[in-house]
PDB file of C-alpha atoms in Angstrom:
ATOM      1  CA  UNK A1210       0.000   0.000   0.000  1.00  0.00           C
ATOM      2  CA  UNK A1211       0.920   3.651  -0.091  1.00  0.00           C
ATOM      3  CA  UNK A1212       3.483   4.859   2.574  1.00  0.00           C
ATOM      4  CA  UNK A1213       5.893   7.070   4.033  1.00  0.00           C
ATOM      5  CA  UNK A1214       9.041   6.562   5.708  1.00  0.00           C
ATOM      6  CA  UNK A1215      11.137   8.953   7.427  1.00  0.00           C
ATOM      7  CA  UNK A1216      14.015   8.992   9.552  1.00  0.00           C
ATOM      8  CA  UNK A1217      13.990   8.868  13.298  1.00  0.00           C
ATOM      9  CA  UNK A1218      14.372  11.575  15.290  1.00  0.00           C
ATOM     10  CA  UNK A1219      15.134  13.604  17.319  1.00  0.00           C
ATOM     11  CA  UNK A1220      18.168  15.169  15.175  1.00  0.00           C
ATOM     12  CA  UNK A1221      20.220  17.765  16.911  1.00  0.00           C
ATOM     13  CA  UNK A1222      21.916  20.296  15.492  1.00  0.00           C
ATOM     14  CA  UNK A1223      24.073  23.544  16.583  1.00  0.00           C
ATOM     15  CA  UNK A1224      22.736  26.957  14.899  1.00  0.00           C
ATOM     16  CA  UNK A1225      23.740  27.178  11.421  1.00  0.00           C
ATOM     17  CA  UNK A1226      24.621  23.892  10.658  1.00  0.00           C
ATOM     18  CA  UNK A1227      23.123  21.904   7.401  1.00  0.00           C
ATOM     19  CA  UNK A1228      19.871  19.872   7.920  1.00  0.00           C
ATOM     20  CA  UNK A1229      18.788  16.976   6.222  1.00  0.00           C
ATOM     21  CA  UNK A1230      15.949  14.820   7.067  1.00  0.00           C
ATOM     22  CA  UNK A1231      15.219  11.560   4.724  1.00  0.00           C
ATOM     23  CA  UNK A1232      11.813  10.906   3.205  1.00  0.00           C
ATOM     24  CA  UNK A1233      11.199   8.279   1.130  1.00  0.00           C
ATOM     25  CA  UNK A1234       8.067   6.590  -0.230  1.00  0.00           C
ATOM     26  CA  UNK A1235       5.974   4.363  -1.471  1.00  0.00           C
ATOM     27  CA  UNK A1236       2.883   4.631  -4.050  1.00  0.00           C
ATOM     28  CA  UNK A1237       1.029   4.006  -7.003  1.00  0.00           C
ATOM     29  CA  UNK A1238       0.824   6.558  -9.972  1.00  0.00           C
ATOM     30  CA  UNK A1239       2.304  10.091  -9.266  1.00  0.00           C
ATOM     31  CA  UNK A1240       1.677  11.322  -5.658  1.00  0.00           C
ATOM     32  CA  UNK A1241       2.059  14.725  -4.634  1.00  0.00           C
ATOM     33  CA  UNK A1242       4.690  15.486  -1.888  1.00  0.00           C
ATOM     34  CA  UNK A1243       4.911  17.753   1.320  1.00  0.00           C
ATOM     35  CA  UNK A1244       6.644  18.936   4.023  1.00  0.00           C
ATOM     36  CA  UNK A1245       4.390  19.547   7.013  1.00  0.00           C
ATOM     37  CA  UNK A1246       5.928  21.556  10.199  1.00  0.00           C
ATOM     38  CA  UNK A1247       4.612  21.550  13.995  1.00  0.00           C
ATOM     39  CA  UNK A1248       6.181  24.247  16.163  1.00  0.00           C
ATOM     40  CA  UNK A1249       5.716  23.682  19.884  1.00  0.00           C
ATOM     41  CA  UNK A1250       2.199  24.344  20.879  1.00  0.00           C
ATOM     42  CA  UNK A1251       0.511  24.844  17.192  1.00  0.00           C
ATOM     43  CA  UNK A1252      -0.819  23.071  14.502  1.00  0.00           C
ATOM     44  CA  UNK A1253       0.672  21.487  11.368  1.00  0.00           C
ATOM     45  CA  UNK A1254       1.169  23.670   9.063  1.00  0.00           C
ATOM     46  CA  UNK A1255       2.253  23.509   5.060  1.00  0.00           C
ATOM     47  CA  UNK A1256       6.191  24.016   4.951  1.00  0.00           C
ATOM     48  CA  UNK A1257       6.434  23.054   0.863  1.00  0.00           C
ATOM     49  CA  UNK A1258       5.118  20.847  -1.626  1.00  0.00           C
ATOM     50  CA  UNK A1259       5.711  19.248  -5.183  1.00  0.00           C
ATOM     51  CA  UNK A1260       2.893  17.624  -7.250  1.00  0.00           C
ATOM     52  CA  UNK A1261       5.510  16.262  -9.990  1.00  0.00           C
ATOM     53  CA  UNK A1262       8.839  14.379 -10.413  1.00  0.00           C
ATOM     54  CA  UNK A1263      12.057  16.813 -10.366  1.00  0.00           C
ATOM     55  CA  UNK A1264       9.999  19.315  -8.701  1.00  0.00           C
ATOM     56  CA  UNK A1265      11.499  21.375  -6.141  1.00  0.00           C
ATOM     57  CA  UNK A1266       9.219  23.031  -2.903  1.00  0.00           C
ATOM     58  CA  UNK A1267      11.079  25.516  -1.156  1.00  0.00           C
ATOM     59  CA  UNK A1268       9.584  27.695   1.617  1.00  0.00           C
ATOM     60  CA  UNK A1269      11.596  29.750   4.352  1.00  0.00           C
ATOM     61  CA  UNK A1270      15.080  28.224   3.499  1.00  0.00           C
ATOM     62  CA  UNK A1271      13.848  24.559   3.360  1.00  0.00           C
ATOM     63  CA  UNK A1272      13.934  22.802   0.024  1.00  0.00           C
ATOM     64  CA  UNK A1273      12.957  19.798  -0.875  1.00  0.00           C
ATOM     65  CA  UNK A1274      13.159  17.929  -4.440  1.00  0.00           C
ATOM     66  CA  UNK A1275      10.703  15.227  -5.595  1.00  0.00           C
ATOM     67  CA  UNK A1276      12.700  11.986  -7.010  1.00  0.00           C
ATOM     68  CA  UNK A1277      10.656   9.836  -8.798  1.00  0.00           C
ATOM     69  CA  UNK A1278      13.691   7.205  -9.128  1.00  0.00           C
ATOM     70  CA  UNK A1279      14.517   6.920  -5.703  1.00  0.00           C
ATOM     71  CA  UNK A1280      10.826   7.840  -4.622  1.00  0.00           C
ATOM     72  CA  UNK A1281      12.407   9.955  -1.926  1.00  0.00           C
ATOM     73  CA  UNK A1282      11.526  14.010  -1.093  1.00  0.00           C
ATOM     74  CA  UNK A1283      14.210  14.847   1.412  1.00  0.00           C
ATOM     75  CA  UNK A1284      14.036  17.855   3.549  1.00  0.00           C
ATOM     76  CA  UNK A1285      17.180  20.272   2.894  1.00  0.00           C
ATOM     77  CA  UNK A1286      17.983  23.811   4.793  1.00  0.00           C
ATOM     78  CA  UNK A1287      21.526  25.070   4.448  1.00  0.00           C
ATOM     79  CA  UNK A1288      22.021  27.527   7.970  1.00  0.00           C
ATOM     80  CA  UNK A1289      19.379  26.283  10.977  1.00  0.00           C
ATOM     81  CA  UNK A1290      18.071  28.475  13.257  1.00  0.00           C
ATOM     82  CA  UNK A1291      17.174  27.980  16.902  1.00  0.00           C
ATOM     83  CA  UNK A1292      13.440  29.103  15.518  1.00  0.00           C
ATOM     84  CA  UNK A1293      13.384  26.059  13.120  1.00  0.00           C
ATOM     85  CA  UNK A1294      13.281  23.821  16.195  1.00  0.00           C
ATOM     86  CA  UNK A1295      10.238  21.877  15.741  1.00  0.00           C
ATOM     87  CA  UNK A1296       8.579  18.192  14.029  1.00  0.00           C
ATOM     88  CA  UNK A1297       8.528  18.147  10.577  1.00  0.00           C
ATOM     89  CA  UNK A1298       6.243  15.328   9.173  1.00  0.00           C
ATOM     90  CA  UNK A1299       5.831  14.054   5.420  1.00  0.00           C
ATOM     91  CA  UNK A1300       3.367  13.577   3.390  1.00  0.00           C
ATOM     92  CA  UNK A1301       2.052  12.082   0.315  1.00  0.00           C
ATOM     93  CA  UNK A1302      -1.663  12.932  -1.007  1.00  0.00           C
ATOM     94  CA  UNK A1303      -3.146   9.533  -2.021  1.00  0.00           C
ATOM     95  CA  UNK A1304      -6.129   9.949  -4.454  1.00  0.00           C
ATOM     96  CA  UNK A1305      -8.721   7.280  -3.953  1.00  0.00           C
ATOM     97  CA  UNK A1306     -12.020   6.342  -5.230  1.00  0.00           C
ATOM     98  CA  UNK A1307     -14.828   9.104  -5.660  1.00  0.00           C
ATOM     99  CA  UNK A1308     -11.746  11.753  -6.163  1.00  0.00           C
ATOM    100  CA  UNK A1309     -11.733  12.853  -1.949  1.00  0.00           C
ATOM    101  CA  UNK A1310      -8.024  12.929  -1.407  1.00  0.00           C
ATOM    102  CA  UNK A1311      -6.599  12.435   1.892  1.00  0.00           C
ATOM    103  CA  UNK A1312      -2.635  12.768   3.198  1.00  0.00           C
ATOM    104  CA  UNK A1313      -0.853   9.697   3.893  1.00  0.00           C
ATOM    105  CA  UNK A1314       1.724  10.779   7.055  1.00  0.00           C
ATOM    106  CA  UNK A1315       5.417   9.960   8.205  1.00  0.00           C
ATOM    107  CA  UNK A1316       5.853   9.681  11.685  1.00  0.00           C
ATOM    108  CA  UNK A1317       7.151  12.760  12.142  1.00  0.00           C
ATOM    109  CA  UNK A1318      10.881  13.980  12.813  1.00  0.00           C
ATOM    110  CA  UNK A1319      11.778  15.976  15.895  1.00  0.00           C
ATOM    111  CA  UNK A1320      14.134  19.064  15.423  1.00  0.00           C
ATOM    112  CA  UNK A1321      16.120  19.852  18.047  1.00  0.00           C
ATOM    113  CA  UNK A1322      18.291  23.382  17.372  1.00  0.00           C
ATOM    114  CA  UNK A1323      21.085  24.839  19.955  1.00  0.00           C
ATOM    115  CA  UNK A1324      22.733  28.628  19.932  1.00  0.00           C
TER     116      UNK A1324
ATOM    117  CA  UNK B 434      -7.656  34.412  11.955  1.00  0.00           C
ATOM    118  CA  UNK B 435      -8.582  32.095  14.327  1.00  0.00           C
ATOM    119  CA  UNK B 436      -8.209  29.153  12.055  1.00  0.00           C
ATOM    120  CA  UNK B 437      -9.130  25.683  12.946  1.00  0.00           C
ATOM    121  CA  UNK B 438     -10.509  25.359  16.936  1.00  0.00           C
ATOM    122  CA  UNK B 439      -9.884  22.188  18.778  1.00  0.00           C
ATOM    123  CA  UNK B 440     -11.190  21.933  22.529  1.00  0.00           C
ATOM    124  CA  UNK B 441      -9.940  20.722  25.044  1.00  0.00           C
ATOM    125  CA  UNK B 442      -6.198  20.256  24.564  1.00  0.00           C
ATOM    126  CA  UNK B 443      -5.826  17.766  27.313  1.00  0.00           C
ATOM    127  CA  UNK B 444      -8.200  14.884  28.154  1.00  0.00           C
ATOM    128  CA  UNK B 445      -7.920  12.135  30.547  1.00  0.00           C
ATOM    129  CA  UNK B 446     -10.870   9.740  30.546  1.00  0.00           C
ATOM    130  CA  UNK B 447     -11.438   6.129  32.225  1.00  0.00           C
ATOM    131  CA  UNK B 448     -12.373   3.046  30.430  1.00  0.00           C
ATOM    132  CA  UNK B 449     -16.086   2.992  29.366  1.00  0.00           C
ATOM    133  CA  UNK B 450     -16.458   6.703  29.308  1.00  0.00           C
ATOM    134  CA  UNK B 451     -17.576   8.896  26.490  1.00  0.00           C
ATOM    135  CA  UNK B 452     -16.448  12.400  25.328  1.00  0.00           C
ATOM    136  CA  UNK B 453     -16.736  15.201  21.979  1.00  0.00           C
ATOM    137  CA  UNK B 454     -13.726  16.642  20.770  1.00  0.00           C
ATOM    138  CA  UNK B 455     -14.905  19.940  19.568  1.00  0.00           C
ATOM    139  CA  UNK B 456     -13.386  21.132  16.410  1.00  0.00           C
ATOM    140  CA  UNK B 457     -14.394  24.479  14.377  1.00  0.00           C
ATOM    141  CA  UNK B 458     -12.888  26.328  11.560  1.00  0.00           C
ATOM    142  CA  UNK B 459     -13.671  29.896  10.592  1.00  0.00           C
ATOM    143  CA  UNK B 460     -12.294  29.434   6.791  1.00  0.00           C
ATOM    144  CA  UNK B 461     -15.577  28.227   5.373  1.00  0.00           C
ATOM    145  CA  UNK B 462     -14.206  25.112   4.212  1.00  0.00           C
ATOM    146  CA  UNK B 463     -16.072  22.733   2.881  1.00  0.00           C
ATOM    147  CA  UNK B 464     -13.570  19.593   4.023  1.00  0.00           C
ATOM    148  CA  UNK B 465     -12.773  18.634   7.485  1.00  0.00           C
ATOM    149  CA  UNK B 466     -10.786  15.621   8.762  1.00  0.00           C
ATOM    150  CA  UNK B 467      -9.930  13.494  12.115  1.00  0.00           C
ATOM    151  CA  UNK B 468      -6.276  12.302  12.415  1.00  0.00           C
ATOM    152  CA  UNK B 469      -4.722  10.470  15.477  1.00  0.00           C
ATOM    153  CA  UNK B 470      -1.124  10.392  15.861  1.00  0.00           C
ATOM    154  CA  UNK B 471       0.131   7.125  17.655  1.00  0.00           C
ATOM    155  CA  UNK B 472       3.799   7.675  19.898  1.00  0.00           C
ATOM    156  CA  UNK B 473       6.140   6.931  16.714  1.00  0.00           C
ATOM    157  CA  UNK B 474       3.468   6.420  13.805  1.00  0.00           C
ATOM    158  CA  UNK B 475       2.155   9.108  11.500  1.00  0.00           C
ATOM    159  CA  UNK B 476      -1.153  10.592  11.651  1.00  0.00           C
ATOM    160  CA  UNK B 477      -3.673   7.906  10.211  1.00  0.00           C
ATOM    161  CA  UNK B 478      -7.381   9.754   8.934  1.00  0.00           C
ATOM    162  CA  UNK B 479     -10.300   8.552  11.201  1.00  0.00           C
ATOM    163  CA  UNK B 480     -13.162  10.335   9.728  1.00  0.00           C
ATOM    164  CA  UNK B 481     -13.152  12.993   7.093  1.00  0.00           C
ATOM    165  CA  UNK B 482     -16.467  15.435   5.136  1.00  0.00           C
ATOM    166  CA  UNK B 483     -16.787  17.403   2.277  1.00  0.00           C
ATOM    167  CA  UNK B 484     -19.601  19.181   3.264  1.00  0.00           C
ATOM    168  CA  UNK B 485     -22.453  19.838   5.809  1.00  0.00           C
ATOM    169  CA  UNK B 486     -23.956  16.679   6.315  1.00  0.00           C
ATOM    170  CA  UNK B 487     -21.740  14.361   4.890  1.00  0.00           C
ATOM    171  CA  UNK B 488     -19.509  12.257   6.326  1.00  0.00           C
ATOM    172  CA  UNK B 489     -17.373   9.634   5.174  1.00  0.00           C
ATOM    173  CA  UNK B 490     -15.198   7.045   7.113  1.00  0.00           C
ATOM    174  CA  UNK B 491     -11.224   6.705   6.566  1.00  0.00           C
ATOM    175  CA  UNK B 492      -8.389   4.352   7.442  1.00  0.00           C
ATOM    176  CA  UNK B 493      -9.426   3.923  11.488  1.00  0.00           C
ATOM    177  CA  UNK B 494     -12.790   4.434  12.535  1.00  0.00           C
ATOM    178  CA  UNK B 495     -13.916   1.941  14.900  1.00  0.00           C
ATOM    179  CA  UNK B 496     -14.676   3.191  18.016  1.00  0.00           C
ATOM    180  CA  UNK B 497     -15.513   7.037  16.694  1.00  0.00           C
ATOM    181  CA  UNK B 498     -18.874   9.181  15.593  1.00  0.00           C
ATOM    182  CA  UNK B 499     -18.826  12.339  13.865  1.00  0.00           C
ATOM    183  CA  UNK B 500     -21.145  14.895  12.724  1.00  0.00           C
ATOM    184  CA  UNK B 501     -21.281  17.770  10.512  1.00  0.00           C
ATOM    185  CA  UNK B 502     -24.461  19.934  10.732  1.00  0.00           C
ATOM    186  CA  UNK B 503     -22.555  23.018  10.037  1.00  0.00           C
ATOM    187  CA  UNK B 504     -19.737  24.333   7.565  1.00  0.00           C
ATOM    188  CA  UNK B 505     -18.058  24.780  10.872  1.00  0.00           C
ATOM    189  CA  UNK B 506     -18.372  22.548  13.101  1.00  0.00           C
ATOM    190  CA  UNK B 507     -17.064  18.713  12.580  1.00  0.00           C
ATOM    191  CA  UNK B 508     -17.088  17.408  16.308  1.00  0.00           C
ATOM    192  CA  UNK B 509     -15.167  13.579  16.927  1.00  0.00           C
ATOM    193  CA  UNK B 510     -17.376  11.009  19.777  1.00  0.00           C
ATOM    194  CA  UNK B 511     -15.982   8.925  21.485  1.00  0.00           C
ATOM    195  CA  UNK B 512     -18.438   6.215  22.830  1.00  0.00           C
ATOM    196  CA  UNK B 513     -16.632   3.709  25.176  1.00  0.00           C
ATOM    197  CA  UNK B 514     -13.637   5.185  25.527  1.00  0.00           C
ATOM    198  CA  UNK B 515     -10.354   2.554  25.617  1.00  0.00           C
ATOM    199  CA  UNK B 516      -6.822   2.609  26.086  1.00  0.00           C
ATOM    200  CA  UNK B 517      -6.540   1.890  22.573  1.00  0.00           C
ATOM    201  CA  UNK B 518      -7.573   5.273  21.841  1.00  0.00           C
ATOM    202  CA  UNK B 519      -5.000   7.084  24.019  1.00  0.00           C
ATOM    203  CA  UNK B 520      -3.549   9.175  21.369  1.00  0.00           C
ATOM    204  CA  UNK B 521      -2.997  12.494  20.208  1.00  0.00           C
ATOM    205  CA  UNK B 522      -5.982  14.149  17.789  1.00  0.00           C
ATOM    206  CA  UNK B 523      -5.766  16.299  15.253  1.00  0.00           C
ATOM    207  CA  UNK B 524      -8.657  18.145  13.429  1.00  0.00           C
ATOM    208  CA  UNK B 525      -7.918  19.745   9.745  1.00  0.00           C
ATOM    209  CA  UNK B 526      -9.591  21.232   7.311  1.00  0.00           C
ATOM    210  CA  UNK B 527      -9.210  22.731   3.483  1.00  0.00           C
ATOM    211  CA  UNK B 528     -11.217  24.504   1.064  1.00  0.00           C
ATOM    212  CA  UNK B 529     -11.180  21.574  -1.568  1.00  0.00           C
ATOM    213  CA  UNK B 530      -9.456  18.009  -1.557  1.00  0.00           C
ATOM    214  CA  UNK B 531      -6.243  17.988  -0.262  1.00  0.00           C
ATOM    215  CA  UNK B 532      -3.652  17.620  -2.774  1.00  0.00           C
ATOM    216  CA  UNK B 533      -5.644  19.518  -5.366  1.00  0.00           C
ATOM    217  CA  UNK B 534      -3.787  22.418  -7.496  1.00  0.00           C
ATOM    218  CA  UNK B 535      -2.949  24.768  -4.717  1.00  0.00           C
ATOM    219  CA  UNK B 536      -4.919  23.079  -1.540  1.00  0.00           C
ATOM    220  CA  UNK B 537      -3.252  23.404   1.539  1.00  0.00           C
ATOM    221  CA  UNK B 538      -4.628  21.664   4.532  1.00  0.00           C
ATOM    222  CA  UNK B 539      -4.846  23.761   8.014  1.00  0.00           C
ATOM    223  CA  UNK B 540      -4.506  22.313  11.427  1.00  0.00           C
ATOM    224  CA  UNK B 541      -5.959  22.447  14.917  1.00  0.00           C
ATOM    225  CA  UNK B 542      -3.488  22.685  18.058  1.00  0.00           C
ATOM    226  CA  UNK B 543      -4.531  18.136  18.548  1.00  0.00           C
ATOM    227  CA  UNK B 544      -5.969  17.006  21.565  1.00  0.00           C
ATOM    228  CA  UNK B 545      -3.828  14.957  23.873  1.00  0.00           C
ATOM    229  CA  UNK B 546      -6.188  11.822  24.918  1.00  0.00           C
ATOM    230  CA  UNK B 547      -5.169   9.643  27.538  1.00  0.00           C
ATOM    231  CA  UNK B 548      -7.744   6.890  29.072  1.00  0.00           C
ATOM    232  CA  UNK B 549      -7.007   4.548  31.779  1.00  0.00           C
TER     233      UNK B 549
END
């Protein structure tokens, strides 16, 4: 069935280093692809997205580039800040019968940033 | 903006008892959805609508009611609460099918549900 996979957390990082988080996947036809974020205390909210292979989403620093030949969407940011300390969860929307889409979740990733 | 409402934010119930998570959005959007978040498991869809009075189920919903007889309202029952349900709850909503062109799907605070 359709699935994502990312990779455990938490990471920990010191301000300004490079992030990565791994997301791959797994689906029929062409999903579309985000990057949810969950600060402490709030909602999830829409970081980026790509609906189509070689796609890149990029919001606030983040990028992220949809592979369709190693069905992975990794989450990229070059310089973290404290303020990016937070769970970042992917996502892939899974079209089903009677065209009612609904997001198929990661487990979530726990950011951890120092000063 | 307010956004999307979720009441309360903490729960603790005992087997057998029931309770309404309260969820409202002020976006006028027609589609709501129920998530739960297990400790280490993505958020799986319990219930979801695409409109006032309709109501559709999704990957996990024994053990749950909803309603929706508003645009803003879409609460979540619990009947006989378990421990089974101890989870965390999120309520989202979006103007059309998430995934669609430009949709982006917005999110309550969750609800952290603990029975015992």
């Amino acid at each position: 069935g359709n699935s994502v996979t990312q990779m455990e957390g938490p990471v920990t990082l010191s301000e300004e280093a490079f992030l990565t988080i791994n997301c791959t996947y797994t689906a029929t036809g062409y999903p579309s692809l985000f990057w949810y974020v969950q600060y402490p205390g709030e909602g999830l909210q829409l970081l980026l997205k790509a609906t189509k292979a070689d796609d890149k989403g990029s919001n606030k620093g983040f990028e992220a580039t949809y592979r369709k030949e190693t069905t992975s969407f990794h989450l990229e940011k070059g310089s973290v800040q404290v303020s990016d300390s937070a769970v970042y969860f992917c996502a892939l929307q899974h079209p089903f019968f009677g065209g009612y889409n609904k997001l198929i979740f990661g487990a979530g990733t726990r950011l951890a940033v120092h000063p | 903006n307010a956004g999307v409402t979720q009441t309360p934010k903490f729960r603790i119930l005992k087997i057998g008892q029931s309770m309404t998570l309260q969820c409202t959005q002020d976006m006028n959007h027609n589609y709501m959805y129920w998530y739960r978040q297990d400790p280490g498991m993505g958020l799986k869809l319990i219930y979801y609508s695409v409109g006032a009075g309709i109501t559709d189920k999704g990957e996990v919903p024994n053990g749950y009611n909803v309603s929706r007889s508003t645009t803003e309202d879409f609460p979540l029952r619990l009947e006989l609460a378990a421990p089974s349900q101890t989870s965390v709850y999120f309520c989202a909503s979006s103007y059309s099918p998430v995934g669609e062109g430009n949709t982006e799907a917005f999110f309550g605070q969750g609800t952290r549900l603990t029975v015992v």
